[in-house]
Amino acid sequence: WNLQQKRLKKRIYMTAIQHRVLKKAAALHAITRAEANRIRDLGYLNDVEMIPNGIHSEEFENLPERSAFTQRHPEASGKLIVLFLGRIQQKKGLDILARVFGNLTQTRDDVRLVVAGPEEDNTLSEVKAILSSHGALEKTIFPGMLTGHQKLEALGAADIFALTSYSEGFSMALLEALSAGLPLLITDECNFPEVGESNAGFVTRPDDREVFRSLSALLDSADLRQEMSDNARRLVRSNYTWERIAEKMFTLYETIIARNTIAPA
């Protein structure tokens, strides 16, 4: 998806500069499995090491009480909260999430959608138009960009974290949500299959029907949400703390140095 955007400029840059630089690298660092595979697909013969980003998970262990968010947004009080938190732009798939949420609200009134983040194109007006056409605009909260304590309040109040993207690298918002113990609803384009493999959430195609089924299942079962919440925190502690990432990076550099050290004659 990304390579199709401004395709000519990227092709010129890759040919004139990027290809020459990457060919000379001792190793290439990918942050997702999909990225590693795509690097290999481009024909580079270097070693490709997959080491993801990390997070200080302890920052998300003692979140504010749910009431801290609902006091600011009383329309969410007593409701299940589906949270999107990130840049509001086309590739995030908010059109899918808006249509799915709009369809859900036709038969239930126990859920609210929170779309938090800065707008970077005309996506917000498109999302609002979709929600309005379903009569769901008044059931959606747009708090703008959230940082610091207000972001923690939103994570502490949410029941589900949704990212129905058409294209992602490696989303730090997903690591934050996992650290906060939120079950995830993401697409396979988020390049985070470990979420499904560890049963920390649902991984679907960017497809309205699949997203609808998965979101409905999460909303319908508190036990499922709790199970995925426990698995989410366990996944982060096992693989994505900065301590674990630092160990992997240290090993990579040691390997590169050893491989390129010339023994004395």
Backbone as JSON, one array per atom type, in Angstrom:
{
  "sequence": "WNLQQKRLKKRIYMTAIQHRVLKKAAALHAITRAEANRIRDLGYLNDVEMIPNGIHSEEFENLPERSAFTQRHPEASGKLIVLFLGRIQQKKGLDILARVFGNLTQTRDDVRLVVAGPEEDNTLSEVKAILSSHGALEKTIFPGMLTGHQKLEALGAADIFALTSYSEGFSMALLEALSAGLPLLITDECNFPEVGESNAGFVTRPDDREVFRSLSALLDSADLRQEMSDNARRLVRSNYTWERIAEKMFTLYETIIARNTIAPA",
  "N": [[0.84, -1.2, 0.0], [1.88, 1.25, 0.89], [4.01, 1.59, -0.93], [2.67, 2.17, -3.22], [1.84, 4.74, -2.94], [2.74, 7.94, -4.03], [4.35, 6.82, -6.02], [6.2, 7.09, -8.21], [8.17, 8.9, -7.27], [9.25, 7.4, -5.17], [10.28, 5.2, -6.52], [12.3, 6.4, -8.06], [13.97, 7.36, -6.01], [14.7, 4.95, -4.73], [16.15, 3.7, -6.77], [18.23, 5.54, -7.32], [19.52, 6.11, -4.86], [18.77, 4.61, -2.42], [19.02, 1.8, -2.92], [21.78, 1.39, -3.35], [22.88, 2.11, -0.89], [21.67, 0.25, 0.9], [22.59, -2.2, -0.06], [25.2, -2.29, 0.85], [25.04, -2.64, 3.54], [25.85, -4.23, 6.67], [23.93, -5.68, 7.95], [20.36, -5.82, 7.83], [17.76, -4.27, 9.55], [14.67, -5.22, 10.49], [11.37, -4.52, 11.72], [9.09, -6.02, 11.85], [7.74, -9.26, 10.99], [6.57, -9.29, 8.45], [7.77, -7.06, 7.27], [10.44, -7.91, 7.16], [10.18, -10.02, 5.34], [9.36, -8.61, 3.07], [11.56, -7.01, 2.56], [13.38, -8.98, 1.77], [12.04, -9.82, -0.5], [12.54, -7.7, -2.17], [14.98, -8.28, -3.13], [17.4, -8.04, -1.74], [20.41, -9.37, -0.46], [21.54, -9.32, 1.98], [21.91, -10.15, 5.53], [18.86, -10.26, 7.24], [17.48, -9.08, 10.07], [14.91, -9.57, 12.38], [13.75, -7.55, 14.73], [11.61, -6.25, 16.99], [10.02, -3.08, 17.95], [10.13, -1.74, 21.3], [8.75, -1.29, 24.66], [8.14, 0.62, 27.63], [6.62, -1.06, 29.74], [5.75, -0.83, 32.35], [4.72, 1.69, 32.69], [2.09, 1.52, 32.07], [0.74, -0.01, 33.85], [-0.64, 0.75, 36.19], [-3.3, 2.16, 35.71], [-5.45, 5.09, 35.41], [-8.63, 5.29, 37.14], [-11.72, 4.23, 35.61], [-13.64, 6.18, 35.81], [-12.31, 8.58, 35.6], [-12.11, 9.18, 32.91], [-14.8, 9.09, 32.08], [-15.92, 11.14, 33.51], [-15.05, 13.33, 32.12], [-16.26, 12.76, 29.75], [-19.25, 12.18, 29.91], [-21.16, 10.92, 28.34], [-20.19, 8.45, 27.79], [-20.48, 6.98, 30.04], [-21.29, 4.03, 31.76], [-21.27, 2.5, 29.47], [-19.91, 0.17, 27.07], [-16.67, 0.65, 25.78], [-15.11, 1.28, 22.77], [-11.97, 1.87, 21.59], [-10.12, 3.89, 19.42], [-6.91, 5.06, 18.93], [-4.72, 7.19, 17.62], [-3.05, 8.54, 14.7], [-5.3, 10.27, 12.64], [-5.97, 9.29, 9.68], [-6.08, 8.27, 6.19], [-4.98, 5.65, 5.79], [-5.4, 4.31, 8.15], [-7.79, 2.97, 8.2], [-10.22, 3.85, 9.26], [-12.64, 4.24, 8.04], [-13.67, 1.69, 7.73], [-14.0, 0.93, 10.43], [-15.87, 2.87, 11.22], [-18.12, 2.24, 9.63], [-18.69, -0.35, 10.55], [-19.16, 0.1, 13.3], [-21.34, 1.82, 13.04], [-23.25, 0.05, 11.96], [-23.47, -1.75, 14.08], [-24.72, -0.19, 16.03], [-27.28, -0.14, 15.21], [-28.68, -2.15, 16.4], [-27.97, -2.18, 19.05], [-27.35, -0.34, 22.07], [-25.37, -0.15, 23.89], [-22.76, 0.54, 23.6], [-19.97, 2.67, 22.92], [-18.01, 4.58, 20.68], [-14.7, 5.74, 20.63], [-12.73, 8.03, 19.06], [-9.65, 9.03, 18.93], [-7.1, 11.38, 18.37], [-4.77, 13.22, 16.24], [-5.8, 14.91, 13.24], [-4.76, 14.27, 9.91], [-5.4, 14.45, 7.25], [-8.26, 14.58, 5.12], [-9.73, 12.71, 6.43], [-11.23, 12.68, 8.84], [-13.63, 14.13, 8.39], [-14.79, 12.44, 6.52], [-15.16, 10.12, 8.04], [-16.96, 11.06, 9.98], [-19.13, 11.59, 8.31], [-19.85, 9.02, 7.49], [-20.59, 7.86, 9.96], [-22.7, 9.56, 10.62], [-24.54, 8.92, 8.62], [-25.39, 6.49, 9.49], [-26.68, 7.11, 11.77], [-25.08, 7.2, 14.01], [-23.36, 9.12, 14.89], [-23.71, 10.71, 17.17], [-23.1, 8.89, 19.06], [-20.45, 8.66, 19.17], [-17.27, 9.67, 20.28], [-15.03, 12.33, 20.04], [-12.22, 13.17, 21.18], [-9.95, 14.53, 20.36], [-6.36, 14.94, 20.08], [-4.68, 12.93, 22.38], [-2.48, 12.96, 25.08], [0.03, 12.06, 27.53], [-1.33, 12.06, 30.8], [-4.04, 12.13, 30.09], [-4.18, 10.4, 27.91], [-3.63, 7.99, 29.21], [-5.91, 7.89, 30.79], [-7.88, 7.4, 28.85], [-7.09, 4.87, 27.91], [-7.41, 3.46, 30.27], [-10.15, 3.49, 30.55], [-11.16, 2.17, 28.36], [-12.62, -0.73, 26.77], [-12.02, -2.25, 24.58], [-9.51, -2.18, 22.07], [-9.18, -0.84, 18.9], [-7.8, -1.15, 15.67], [-8.09, -0.87, 12.51], [-6.44, -1.03, 10.15], [-5.28, -0.3, 6.78], [-2.65, -0.38, 6.18], [0.35, -0.71, 7.99], [3.37, -0.04, 9.81], [4.94, -0.74, 12.43], [2.96, -0.5, 15.03], [3.15, 1.63, 17.72], [1.04, 2.34, 19.29], [-0.41, 0.0, 19.52], [1.25, -1.59, 21.11], [1.12, -0.09, 23.46], [-1.59, -0.36, 24.06], [-1.76, -3.14, 24.47], [-0.06, -3.34, 26.69], [-1.65, -2.01, 28.48], [-3.51, -3.89, 28.9], [-5.62, -4.31, 27.12], [-7.91, -6.03, 25.05], [-7.33, -6.66, 21.61], [-8.51, -5.54, 18.42], [-7.55, -5.96, 15.34], [-6.24, -5.56, 11.97], [-4.77, -7.82, 9.52], [-2.99, -6.3, 8.14], [-1.73, -4.78, 9.98], [0.49, -6.08, 10.69], [1.06, -7.7, 12.91], [0.96, -10.52, 13.8], [1.35, -11.96, 16.12], [-0.51, -11.19, 17.97], [-2.89, -12.57, 17.4], [-1.86, -15.18, 17.55], [-1.19, -15.45, 20.22], [-3.6, -15.2, 21.39], [-4.44, -12.66, 22.19], [-6.19, -10.99, 21.08], [-8.26, -10.28, 18.18], [-7.34, -10.9, 14.81], [-8.03, -9.73, 11.73], [-8.92, -9.61, 8.21], [-8.84, -6.44, 6.41], [-11.8, -5.93, 6.28], [-15.24, -5.35, 6.21], [-17.22, -7.23, 7.1], [-15.76, -9.23, 8.46], [-14.55, -7.72, 10.49], [-16.84, -6.81, 11.8], [-17.91, -9.22, 12.83], [-15.89, -10.02, 14.61], [-15.7, -7.83, 16.38], [-18.27, -7.88, 17.46], [-18.19, -10.33, 18.81], [-16.33, -9.76, 20.84], [-17.64, -7.7, 22.22], [-19.82, -9.07, 23.19], [-18.93, -10.85, 25.11], [-17.75, -10.8, 28.24], [-16.03, -12.52, 29.53], [-14.36, -13.43, 27.47], [-13.1, -11.05, 26.79], [-11.67, -10.57, 29.16], [-9.95, -12.8, 29.25], [-8.4, -12.34, 26.93], [-7.3, -9.91, 27.69], [-5.61, -10.64, 29.83], [-3.81, -12.23, 28.4], [-2.76, -10.31, 26.71], [-1.17, -8.6, 28.34], [0.66, -10.49, 29.18], [1.93, -11.17, 26.78], [3.31, -8.79, 26.13], [5.1, -8.55, 28.33], [6.67, -10.78, 27.92], [7.96, -10.44, 25.45], [8.28, -7.77, 24.53], [9.31, -5.76, 26.16], [11.66, -3.11, 26.81], [14.0, -4.1, 27.87], [14.14, -6.76, 26.93], [14.26, -6.24, 24.18], [16.65, -4.79, 24.01], [18.52, -6.77, 24.67], [18.35, -8.39, 22.39], [19.22, -6.61, 20.39], [21.82, -6.12, 21.26], [22.98, -8.63, 20.92], [22.8, -8.84, 18.14], [24.58, -6.77, 17.26], [26.97, -7.73, 18.38], [27.28, -10.05, 16.85], [27.58, -9.0, 14.25], [29.98, -7.54, 14.57], [31.79, -9.57, 15.24], [31.73, -11.07, 12.9], [32.91, -9.36, 11.08], [35.39, -8.81, 12.0], [38.83, -8.8, 11.49], [41.16, -11.27, 11.85], [44.35, -11.07, 13.51], [47.45, -11.25, 11.7]],
  "CA": [[0.0, 0.0, 0.0], [2.74, 2.43, 0.97], [4.8, 1.76, -2.16], [1.81, 2.71, -4.28], [1.66, 6.17, -2.71], [3.88, 8.68, -4.59], [5.11, 5.67, -6.53], [7.3, 7.48, -9.08], [9.23, 9.47, -6.44], [9.89, 6.33, -4.42], [11.05, 4.39, -7.45], [13.51, 7.17, -8.4], [14.83, 7.38, -4.82], [15.24, 3.61, -4.52], [17.14, 3.41, -7.81], [19.37, 6.46, -7.28], [20.19, 6.23, -3.56], [18.5, 3.62, -1.39], [19.52, 0.47, -3.27], [23.22, 1.38, -3.16], [23.14, 2.15, 0.56], [21.24, -0.98, 1.56], [23.44, -3.31, -0.5], [26.46, -2.28, 1.59], [24.79, -2.81, 4.98], [26.24, -5.5, 7.26], [22.66, -6.36, 8.24], [19.19, -4.96, 7.74], [16.93, -4.43, 10.73], [13.22, -5.12, 10.27], [10.66, -4.52, 13.01], [7.99, -6.99, 11.79], [7.99, -10.38, 10.08], [6.18, -8.9, 7.1], [8.79, -6.16, 6.76], [11.6, -8.73, 6.82], [9.87, -10.74, 4.1], [9.3, -7.67, 1.95], [12.94, -6.64, 2.26], [13.94, -10.09, 0.99], [11.37, -9.82, -1.81], [13.15, -6.67, -3.0], [16.19, -8.83, -3.73], [18.61, -7.81, -0.97], [20.99, -10.63, 0.0], [22.08, -9.11, 3.34], [21.15, -10.73, 6.63], [17.74, -9.43, 7.7], [17.15, -9.44, 11.45], [13.63, -9.04, 12.82], [13.72, -7.18, 16.15], [10.54, -5.25, 17.04], [10.13, -1.99, 18.91], [9.82, -2.12, 22.67], [7.95, -0.35, 25.43], [8.25, 0.6, 29.09], [5.28, -1.55, 30.06], [5.34, -0.45, 33.71], [3.99, 2.95, 32.63], [0.68, 1.27, 31.78], [0.26, -1.03, 34.78], [-1.58, 1.33, 37.17], [-4.03, 3.17, 34.94], [-6.51, 5.81, 36.13], [-9.95, 4.67, 37.2], [-12.58, 4.5, 34.46], [-14.41, 7.4, 36.06], [-11.54, 9.76, 35.21], [-12.46, 9.48, 31.52], [-16.24, 9.32, 31.92], [-16.25, 12.46, 34.04], [-14.83, 14.26, 31.01], [-17.16, 12.38, 28.67], [-20.32, 11.45, 30.58], [-21.93, 10.13, 27.39], [-19.63, 7.09, 27.77], [-20.72, 6.34, 31.33], [-22.13, 2.84, 31.72], [-21.23, 1.9, 28.14], [-18.68, -0.44, 26.6], [-15.93, 1.65, 25.01], [-14.17, 0.84, 21.74], [-11.04, 2.98, 21.46], [-9.06, 4.08, 18.42], [-6.02, 6.12, 19.36], [-3.62, 7.3, 16.67], [-3.24, 9.58, 13.68], [-6.54, 10.1, 11.88], [-5.6, 9.4, 8.28], [-6.72, 7.28, 5.34], [-4.48, 4.27, 5.88], [-5.8, 3.7, 9.42], [-8.99, 2.17, 8.03], [-11.32, 4.31, 10.1], [-13.89, 4.08, 7.31], [-14.17, 0.35, 8.09], [-14.46, 0.96, 11.82], [-17.08, 3.7, 11.29], [-19.26, 1.48, 9.07], [-19.0, -1.46, 11.46], [-19.79, 0.66, 14.5], [-22.67, 2.29, 12.64], [-24.14, -1.11, 11.83], [-23.71, -2.3, 15.42], [-25.63, 0.66, 16.79], [-28.66, -0.34, 14.77], [-29.33, -3.15, 17.24], [-27.55, -2.11, 20.45], [-27.03, 1.01, 22.53], [-24.51, -0.31, 25.06], [-21.37, 0.72, 23.19], [-19.58, 3.97, 22.39], [-16.73, 4.59, 19.96], [-13.84, 6.9, 20.89], [-11.73, 8.22, 18.0], [-8.75, 10.03, 19.5], [-5.86, 11.59, 17.64], [-4.72, 14.39, 15.35], [-6.19, 14.66, 11.85], [-3.68, 14.59, 8.99], [-5.96, 14.68, 5.92], [-9.71, 14.81, 5.22], [-10.34, 11.48, 6.9], [-12.19, 12.89, 9.92], [-14.93, 14.5, 7.83], [-15.33, 11.23, 5.9], [-15.61, 9.24, 9.13], [-18.17, 11.64, 10.55], [-20.22, 11.43, 7.35], [-20.29, 7.62, 7.57], [-21.3, 7.69, 11.22], [-23.96, 10.3, 10.54], [-25.47, 8.18, 7.74], [-25.9, 5.35, 10.28], [-27.27, 7.61, 13.01], [-24.17, 6.83, 15.1], [-22.41, 10.19, 15.16], [-23.87, 11.16, 18.55], [-22.6, 7.83, 19.92], [-19.01, 8.65, 18.96], [-16.58, 10.73, 21.0], [-13.81, 12.79, 19.37], [-11.54, 14.02, 22.18], [-8.74, 15.14, 19.83], [-5.12, 14.26, 20.41], [-4.51, 12.67, 23.81], [-1.12, 12.64, 25.5], [0.24, 12.07, 28.97], [-2.32, 11.45, 31.7], [-5.32, 11.97, 29.4], [-4.1, 9.16, 27.14], [-3.77, 6.9, 30.16], [-7.32, 7.83, 31.18], [-8.63, 6.74, 27.77], [-6.74, 3.45, 27.93], [-7.99, 2.87, 31.47], [-11.6, 3.4, 30.41], [-11.55, 1.38, 27.19], [-12.83, -2.17, 26.88], [-11.46, -2.85, 23.37], [-8.72, -1.27, 21.25], [-9.38, -1.21, 17.5], [-6.97, -0.53, 14.64], [-8.48, -1.62, 11.31], [-5.62, -0.34, 9.16], [-4.93, -0.84, 5.47], [-1.2, -0.49, 6.13], [1.05, -0.27, 9.19], [4.72, -0.55, 10.04], [4.77, -1.39, 13.72], [2.24, 0.53, 15.76], [3.4, 1.75, 19.15], [-0.25, 2.39, 19.97], [-0.81, -1.37, 19.83], [2.02, -2.01, 22.29], [0.56, 0.6, 24.62], [-2.88, -0.99, 24.37], [-1.47, -4.45, 25.05], [0.47, -3.1, 28.03], [-2.78, -1.6, 29.31], [-4.39, -5.04, 29.07], [-6.82, -4.22, 26.28], [-8.02, -6.95, 23.92], [-7.18, -5.92, 20.37], [-9.16, -5.89, 17.16], [-6.67, -5.37, 14.34], [-6.2, -6.25, 10.68], [-3.48, -8.45, 9.22], [-2.09, -5.27, 7.62], [-1.0, -4.19, 11.1], [1.75, -6.83, 10.77], [1.27, -8.13, 14.3], [0.27, -11.81, 13.93], [1.5, -12.48, 17.47], [-1.74, -10.89, 18.71], [-3.77, -13.72, 17.21], [-1.19, -16.4, 17.99], [-1.2, -15.48, 21.69], [-4.99, -14.98, 21.81], [-4.57, -11.36, 22.85], [-7.14, -10.23, 20.3], [-8.62, -10.81, 16.87], [-6.66, -10.36, 13.63], [-8.91, -9.97, 10.59], [-8.62, -8.83, 7.02], [-9.55, -5.15, 6.43], [-13.07, -6.29, 5.65], [-16.32, -4.96, 7.12], [-17.91, -8.37, 7.71], [-14.88, -9.87, 9.44], [-14.4, -6.82, 11.63], [-18.12, -6.82, 12.52], [-18.04, -10.47, 13.59], [-14.93, -10.04, 15.71], [-16.08, -6.82, 17.36], [-19.47, -8.38, 18.14], [-17.79, -11.38, 19.75], [-15.7, -9.12, 21.98], [-18.64, -6.95, 22.98], [-20.8, -9.99, 23.76], [-18.38, -11.75, 26.11], [-16.81, -10.23, 29.21], [-15.01, -13.54, 29.82], [-13.39, -13.41, 26.37], [-12.29, -9.82, 26.94], [-10.75, -10.75, 30.29], [-8.93, -13.77, 28.83], [-7.5, -11.66, 26.01], [-6.6, -8.89, 28.47], [-4.5, -11.31, 30.53], [-2.84, -12.64, 27.4], [-2.12, -9.12, 26.17], [-0.1, -8.2, 29.25], [1.68, -11.55, 29.17], [2.66, -11.04, 25.52], [4.25, -7.67, 26.23], [6.15, -8.85, 29.29], [7.53, -11.85, 27.39], [8.67, -10.16, 24.2], [8.34, -6.4, 24.02], [9.9, -4.76, 27.05], [12.93, -2.62, 26.27], [15.07, -4.99, 28.32], [14.21, -7.88, 25.98], [14.7, -5.73, 22.88], [18.06, -4.44, 24.14], [19.29, -8.02, 24.6], [18.4, -8.83, 21.0], [20.05, -5.69, 19.63], [23.2, -6.34, 21.68], [23.42, -9.86, 20.25], [22.97, -8.53, 16.71], [25.81, -6.01, 17.08], [28.09, -8.64, 18.64], [27.41, -10.94, 15.69], [28.13, -8.23, 13.14], [31.37, -7.22, 14.86], [32.58, -10.81, 15.14], [31.77, -11.48, 11.5], [33.71, -8.44, 10.29], [36.7, -8.6, 12.62], [39.91, -9.51, 10.81], [42.13, -11.81, 12.82], [45.74, -10.61, 13.26], [48.26, -12.19, 10.93]],
  "C": [[0.88, 1.25, 0.0], [3.54, 2.67, -0.31], [3.98, 2.31, -3.31], [1.56, 4.21, -4.12], [2.91, 6.91, -3.18], [4.88, 7.71, -5.21], [6.34, 6.08, -7.34], [8.47, 8.03, -8.25], [9.98, 8.38, -5.69], [10.75, 5.46, -5.32], [12.37, 5.09, -7.81], [14.49, 7.14, -7.23], [15.48, 6.02, -4.6], [16.36, 3.32, -5.52], [18.4, 4.25, -7.62], [20.17, 6.38, -5.98], [20.02, 4.98, -2.69], [19.13, 2.27, -1.69], [21.01, 0.36, -2.99], [23.59, 1.34, -1.68], [22.83, 0.81, 1.21], [22.11, -2.17, 1.17], [24.71, -3.42, 0.33], [26.28, -2.53, 3.09], [25.25, -4.19, 5.46], [25.02, -6.35, 7.62], [21.55, -5.34, 8.07], [18.25, -5.3, 8.88], [15.47, -4.19, 10.36], [12.53, -5.17, 11.62], [9.42, -5.41, 13.0], [8.4, -8.12, 10.85], [7.7, -9.99, 8.64], [7.23, -7.98, 6.48], [10.04, -6.93, 6.36], [11.38, -9.46, 5.5], [9.88, -9.82, 2.9], [10.68, -7.16, 1.56], [13.59, -7.72, 1.4], [13.33, -10.12, -0.41], [11.96, -8.77, -2.75], [14.51, -7.1, -3.55], [17.47, -8.6, -2.96], [19.1, -9.13, -0.36], [21.61, -10.51, 1.39], [21.3, -9.96, 4.34], [20.05, -9.75, 7.04], [17.34, -9.93, 9.08], [15.85, -8.77, 11.86], [13.68, -8.81, 14.33], [12.7, -6.05, 16.28], [10.89, -4.07, 17.94], [9.76, -2.5, 20.3], [9.04, -1.03, 23.38], [8.3, -0.47, 26.91], [6.88, 0.22, 29.64], [4.8, -1.11, 31.44], [4.57, 0.86, 33.73], [2.48, 2.74, 32.47], [0.06, 0.25, 32.74], [-0.77, -0.49, 35.77], [-2.31, 2.5, 36.5], [-5.06, 3.89, 35.8], [-7.81, 5.02, 36.14], [-10.78, 5.09, 35.99], [-13.31, 5.83, 34.6], [-13.66, 8.65, 35.65], [-11.87, 10.17, 33.78], [-13.94, 9.83, 31.4], [-16.69, 10.63, 32.56], [-16.05, 13.53, 32.97], [-15.84, 14.02, 29.89], [-18.31, 11.54, 29.25], [-21.18, 10.62, 29.65], [-21.42, 8.7, 27.28], [-19.89, 6.33, 29.06], [-21.67, 5.16, 31.19], [-22.14, 2.13, 30.39], [-19.91, 1.14, 27.95], [-17.98, 0.54, 25.67], [-14.95, 0.97, 24.06], [-13.28, 2.04, 21.43], [-10.16, 2.84, 20.22], [-8.23, 5.24, 18.91], [-4.81, 6.15, 18.43], [-3.89, 8.44, 15.7], [-4.5, 9.27, 12.88], [-6.22, 10.37, 10.42], [-6.13, 8.18, 7.52], [-6.28, 5.86, 5.63], [-4.9, 3.56, 7.17], [-7.1, 2.91, 9.34], [-10.16, 2.58, 8.9], [-12.66, 4.27, 9.37], [-14.51, 2.72, 7.62], [-14.76, 0.39, 9.49], [-15.75, 1.76, 11.96], [-18.29, 2.94, 10.75], [-19.67, 0.36, 10.01], [-19.7, -0.96, 12.72], [-21.19, 1.17, 14.19], [-23.66, 1.17, 12.53], [-24.45, -1.72, 13.19], [-24.76, -1.5, 16.17], [-27.07, 0.55, 16.32], [-29.42, -1.28, 15.7], [-28.91, -3.09, 18.71], [-27.14, -0.69, 20.8], [-26.09, 0.97, 23.73], [-23.05, -0.06, 24.75], [-21.15, 2.13, 22.64], [-18.2, 3.83, 21.73], [-15.98, 5.87, 20.3], [-12.77, 6.93, 19.8], [-10.83, 9.37, 18.44], [-7.48, 10.14, 18.67], [-5.91, 12.81, 16.76], [-5.11, 14.01, 13.93], [-5.07, 15.11, 10.92], [-4.15, 14.78, 7.55], [-7.46, 14.92, 6.09], [-10.46, 13.62, 5.8], [-11.43, 11.73, 7.94], [-13.57, 13.25, 9.38], [-15.59, 13.3, 7.15], [-15.9, 10.29, 6.95], [-16.91, 9.76, 9.74], [-19.37, 11.49, 9.62], [-20.76, 10.0, 7.38], [-21.09, 7.39, 8.84], [-22.65, 8.38, 11.2], [-24.99, 9.55, 9.7], [-26.07, 6.98, 8.45], [-26.6, 5.81, 11.56], [-26.4, 7.34, 14.23], [-23.22, 7.94, 15.49], [-22.5, 10.64, 16.62], [-23.4, 10.1, 19.55], [-21.08, 7.69, 19.82], [-18.4, 9.87, 19.63], [-15.27, 11.05, 20.27], [-13.06, 13.72, 20.32], [-10.3, 14.74, 21.65], [-7.51, 14.33, 20.22], [-4.96, 14.14, 21.93], [-3.06, 12.3, 24.1], [-1.07, 12.58, 27.02], [-0.88, 11.39, 29.74], [-3.66, 11.24, 31.0], [-5.31, 10.73, 28.51], [-4.26, 7.95, 28.05], [-5.21, 6.76, 30.63], [-8.15, 7.11, 30.13], [-8.34, 5.25, 27.74], [-7.36, 2.75, 29.14], [-9.5, 2.69, 31.38], [-12.04, 2.43, 29.33], [-11.74, -0.09, 27.52], [-12.16, -2.92, 25.72], [-10.65, -1.79, 22.65], [-8.8, -1.74, 19.8], [-8.45, -0.43, 16.59], [-7.16, -1.34, 13.36], [-7.75, -1.07, 10.09], [-5.52, -1.1, 7.83], [-3.43, -1.06, 5.36], [-0.6, 0.05, 7.41], [2.5, -0.73, 9.1], [4.66, -1.38, 11.31], [4.2, -0.34, 14.66], [2.59, 0.51, 17.24], [2.1, 1.83, 19.94], [-0.73, 1.0, 20.35], [-0.03, -1.9, 21.04], [1.49, -1.36, 23.55], [-0.76, -0.04, 25.04], [-2.69, -2.36, 25.0], [-0.95, -4.3, 26.48], [-0.63, -2.7, 29.0], [-3.78, -2.74, 29.51], [-5.66, -4.98, 28.27], [-6.81, -5.32, 25.23], [-8.02, -6.15, 22.62], [-8.08, -6.45, 19.27], [-8.36, -5.19, 16.08], [-6.8, -6.14, 13.03], [-4.83, -6.88, 10.48], [-2.49, -7.46, 8.64], [-1.37, -4.51, 8.73], [0.31, -4.94, 11.38], [2.09, -7.25, 12.2], [0.54, -9.46, 14.53], [0.35, -12.39, 15.32], [0.26, -12.21, 18.33], [-2.71, -12.06, 18.61], [-3.16, -15.0, 17.76], [-1.22, -16.56, 19.51], [-2.6, -15.28, 22.25], [-5.13, -13.72, 22.65], [-5.54, -10.46, 22.12], [-7.45, -10.93, 19.0], [-7.81, -10.12, 15.78], [-7.51, -10.74, 12.42], [-8.31, -9.34, 9.33], [-9.29, -7.46, 7.16], [-10.86, -5.25, 5.67], [-14.19, -6.03, 6.65], [-16.94, -6.15, 7.83], [-17.05, -9.04, 8.77], [-14.72, -9.01, 10.69], [-15.68, -6.81, 12.46], [-18.25, -8.06, 13.39], [-17.11, -10.47, 14.8], [-15.29, -9.03, 16.79], [-17.31, -7.27, 18.14], [-19.12, -9.44, 19.17], [-17.16, -10.78, 21.0], [-16.72, -8.38, 22.85], [-19.59, -7.88, 23.73], [-20.27, -10.81, 24.93], [-17.36, -11.06, 27.0], [-15.7, -11.23, 29.54], [-13.95, -13.56, 28.73], [-12.5, -12.18, 26.48], [-11.27, -9.97, 28.06], [-9.62, -11.71, 29.92], [-7.91, -13.1, 27.91], [-6.71, -10.56, 26.71], [-5.4, -9.49, 29.19], [-3.41, -11.71, 29.55], [-2.08, -11.45, 26.82], [-0.95, -8.69, 27.04], [1.03, -9.22, 29.25], [2.54, -11.47, 27.91], [3.71, -9.94, 25.58], [5.41, -8.01, 27.16], [7.15, -9.87, 28.75], [8.43, -11.38, 26.27], [8.94, -8.7, 23.87], [8.79, -5.35, 25.03], [11.23, -4.32, 26.46], [14.11, -3.47, 26.72], [15.26, -6.16, 27.35], [14.71, -7.4, 24.62], [16.19, -5.39, 22.92], [18.95, -5.68, 24.06], [19.44, -8.47, 23.15], [19.29, -7.93, 20.15], [21.53, -5.88, 19.98], [23.77, -7.57, 20.98], [23.66, -9.62, 18.77], [24.27, -7.8, 16.47], [27.05, -6.88, 17.35], [28.35, -9.55, 17.44], [28.04, -10.22, 14.51], [29.61, -7.93, 13.34], [32.26, -8.44, 14.7], [32.76, -11.24, 13.69], [32.74, -10.63, 10.69], [35.06, -8.11, 10.92], [37.76, -9.45, 11.91], [40.93, -9.98, 11.84], [43.53, -11.34, 12.48], [46.55, -11.69, 12.55], [49.26, -12.89, 11.86]]
}
